[in-house]
Coordinates of C-alpha atoms in Angstrom, one line a residue:
M42 CA 15.6 4.9 -12.5
A43 CA 15.8 7.5 -10.0
E44 CA 13.9 10.8 -10.8
D45 CA 15.2 14.2 -10.1
S46 CA 18.8 13.2 -8.8
N47 CA 22.3 13.4 -10.5
E48 CA 23.9 11.3 -7.6
R49 CA 24.2 7.7 -7.7
D50 CA 21.5 5.9 -5.3
T51 CA 22.9 2.8 -4.3
F52 CA 19.9 1.7 -2.6
G53 CA 17.5 2.7 -5.0
E54 CA 19.6 0.9 -7.6
E55 CA 19.6 -2.5 -5.5
L56 CA 16.0 -2.1 -4.6
F57 CA 15.7 -2.2 -8.8
E58 CA 18.2 -5.3 -9.0
V59 CA 16.5 -7.1 -6.2
L60 CA 12.9 -6.8 -7.1
S61 CA 13.6 -7.1 -10.9
K62 CA 15.5 -10.2 -10.2
I63 CA 12.8 -11.8 -8.4
I64 CA 10.1 -10.9 -11.1
N65 CA 12.6 -12.8 -13.9
L66 CA 12.7 -15.8 -11.7
A67 CA 9.3 -16.3 -11.2
G68 CA 8.9 -16.0 -15.0
F69 CA 7.2 -12.9 -15.7
R70 CA 8.2 -10.3 -18.4
A71 CA 8.1 -6.7 -16.7
R72 CA 9.1 -2.9 -16.7
V73 CA 10.4 -1.8 -13.0
E74 CA 10.6 1.4 -12.2
W75 CA 11.6 3.3 -8.6
R76 CA 11.8 6.9 -7.6
K77 CA 13.0 8.5 -4.5
R78 CA 10.0 9.7 -3.1
G79 CA 11.6 11.8 0.1
D80 CA 15.0 11.6 1.7
N81 CA 14.2 8.2 3.4
D82 CA 10.9 6.8 0.7
Y83 CA 11.6 5.1 -1.9
Y84 CA 8.6 3.6 -4.6
I85 CA 9.2 1.1 -6.8
N86 CA 6.3 0.0 -9.4
V87 CA 6.4 -3.3 -11.2
R88 CA 4.5 -3.1 -14.9
T89 CA 3.7 -6.4 -16.9
R90 CA 1.5 -6.5 -20.1
R91 CA -1.0 -9.0 -19.0
S92 CA 0.3 -10.5 -15.3
D93 CA -0.4 -7.8 -13.3
G94 CA -3.4 -9.6 -11.6
L95 CA -1.3 -12.4 -10.7
L96 CA 1.2 -10.3 -9.4
I97 CA -1.4 -8.6 -6.9
G98 CA -2.9 -11.6 -6.0
R99 CA -6.9 -11.7 -4.2
A100 CA -7.0 -9.2 -2.3
G101 CA -3.7 -7.5 -2.9
E102 CA -2.1 -10.8 -0.9
T103 CA 0.3 -11.7 -3.6
L104 CA 1.7 -8.2 -3.8
R105 CA 1.8 -8.0 0.0
S106 CA 3.9 -11.1 0.0
L107 CA 6.3 -9.7 -2.4
Q108 CA 6.7 -6.7 -0.5
M109 CA 7.8 -8.6 2.3
I110 CA 10.9 -10.4 0.5
V111 CA 11.9 -7.5 -1.1
T112 CA 12.2 -6.4 2.6
A113 CA 13.4 -9.3 4.0
I114 CA 16.4 -9.4 1.5
L115 CA 17.2 -5.6 2.0
Q116 CA 17.0 -5.7 5.4
R117 CA 20.1 -8.7 5.4
R118 CA 22.1 -5.9 3.4
Y119 CA 21.4 -2.7 5.2
S120 CA 20.8 -1.9 9.2
R121 CA 18.6 0.8 8.5
L122 CA 16.2 0.2 6.0
P123 CA 14.3 3.1 3.8
S124 CA 10.8 2.9 4.3
T125 CA 10.2 1.3 0.6
V126 CA 6.6 0.6 -1.4
V127 CA 6.3 -2.2 -3.3
D128 CA 3.6 -2.0 -6.2
V129 CA 2.0 -3.4 -9.1
G130 CA 0.6 -1.7 -11.8
G131 CA -0.1 1.4 -9.3
Y132 CA -2.5 -0.8 -7.5
K133 CA -1.9 0.4 -4.3
Q134 CA -2.2 3.9 -5.3
R135 CA -5.3 3.4 -6.6
R136 CA -6.7 1.0 -3.2
E137 CA -5.6 4.2 -1.7
N138 CA -7.6 6.5 -3.1
F139 CA -10.5 3.9 -3.3
L140 CA -10.9 3.4 0.6
R141 CA -10.4 7.2 1.3
K142 CA -13.3 7.9 -0.8
K143 CA -15.4 5.1 0.5
A144 CA -14.8 6.4 4.1
M145 CA -16.2 9.6 3.2
A146 CA -18.9 8.1 1.1
I147 CA -19.9 5.8 4.4
A148 CA -19.3 8.9 6.4
K149 CA -21.7 10.9 4.4
I150 CA -24.6 8.2 5.1
V151 CA -23.7 7.8 8.6
L152 CA -24.4 11.6 9.2
E153 CA -27.7 11.6 7.0
T154 CA -28.8 8.3 8.4
G155 CA -27.7 8.6 12.0
R156 CA -26.7 5.1 12.1
E157 CA -23.3 3.2 12.1
M158 CA -21.6 1.8 9.6
A159 CA -19.2 -1.3 8.7
L160 CA -16.4 -0.8 6.4
D161 CA -15.1 -4.4 4.8
P162 CA -12.1 -6.1 7.0
L163 CA -9.3 -3.9 6.2
T164 CA -5.4 -4.9 6.7
D165 CA -3.8 -2.8 9.5
K166 CA -2.2 -0.1 7.1
E167 CA -5.6 0.1 5.1
R168 CA -7.6 0.6 8.6
R169 CA -4.7 3.5 9.3
L170 CA -5.4 5.1 6.1
V171 CA -9.1 5.1 6.6
E172 CA -8.9 6.4 10.0
Q173 CA -6.8 9.5 8.8
A174 CA -9.3 10.0 6.5
L175 CA -12.1 10.2 8.8
D176 CA -10.1 11.9 11.3
E177 CA -10.7 15.2 8.9
K178 CA -14.4 15.2 10.0
P179 CA -14.8 16.1 13.7
E180 CA -18.6 15.2 13.7
I181 CA -17.8 11.3 12.9
R182 CA -16.3 8.8 15.2
Y183 CA -14.7 5.5 14.5
Y184 CA -13.8 2.2 16.3
T185 CA -12.4 -1.3 15.3
I186 CA -13.8 -4.5 15.9
G187 CA -12.2 -7.7 15.6
T188 CA -9.1 -9.3 16.2
G189 CA -6.3 -11.0 14.2
Y190 CA -5.1 -10.4 10.5
R191 CA -8.0 -8.3 9.8
K192 CA -10.3 -5.8 11.4
N193 CA -13.7 -3.9 10.8
V194 CA -13.6 0.0 11.2
I195 CA -16.9 1.0 12.4
I196 CA -17.9 4.7 11.6
A197 CA -20.9 6.3 13.7
P198 CA -21.9 9.6 14.1
R199 CA -20.8 11.8 17.6

């Protein structure tokens, strides 16, 4: 259900219907909640009693696939698709917080030791999130190595 809105939000309602149907067809019993976070930004979260891990998958792979399916379905219906985040049990929010804290902790170690350190391989979105966090520390520089689906961020002193 949309929060802070008395107007009917057809995109939010359709987003809810699409994701709810996918979850039900996959055999999960879940509560699906959505909210509009800005003019063109939606967040939808799926909560299950015991199946969050299955819907998230290893390193979020299943959740990324679920996001892609929902986006593909909605792109067929809308010429301009709002920004939409599909989450399960708040996993994406927890992961973002974890990555920011980890990047800052490694930056602190890099400054103390004067040596470069590498983060685990990250998706492009996770890498951008880490880079935004590191931009707050002018005494740190970072660069990316690797190609393909997952790349490593190297954190180094300036």
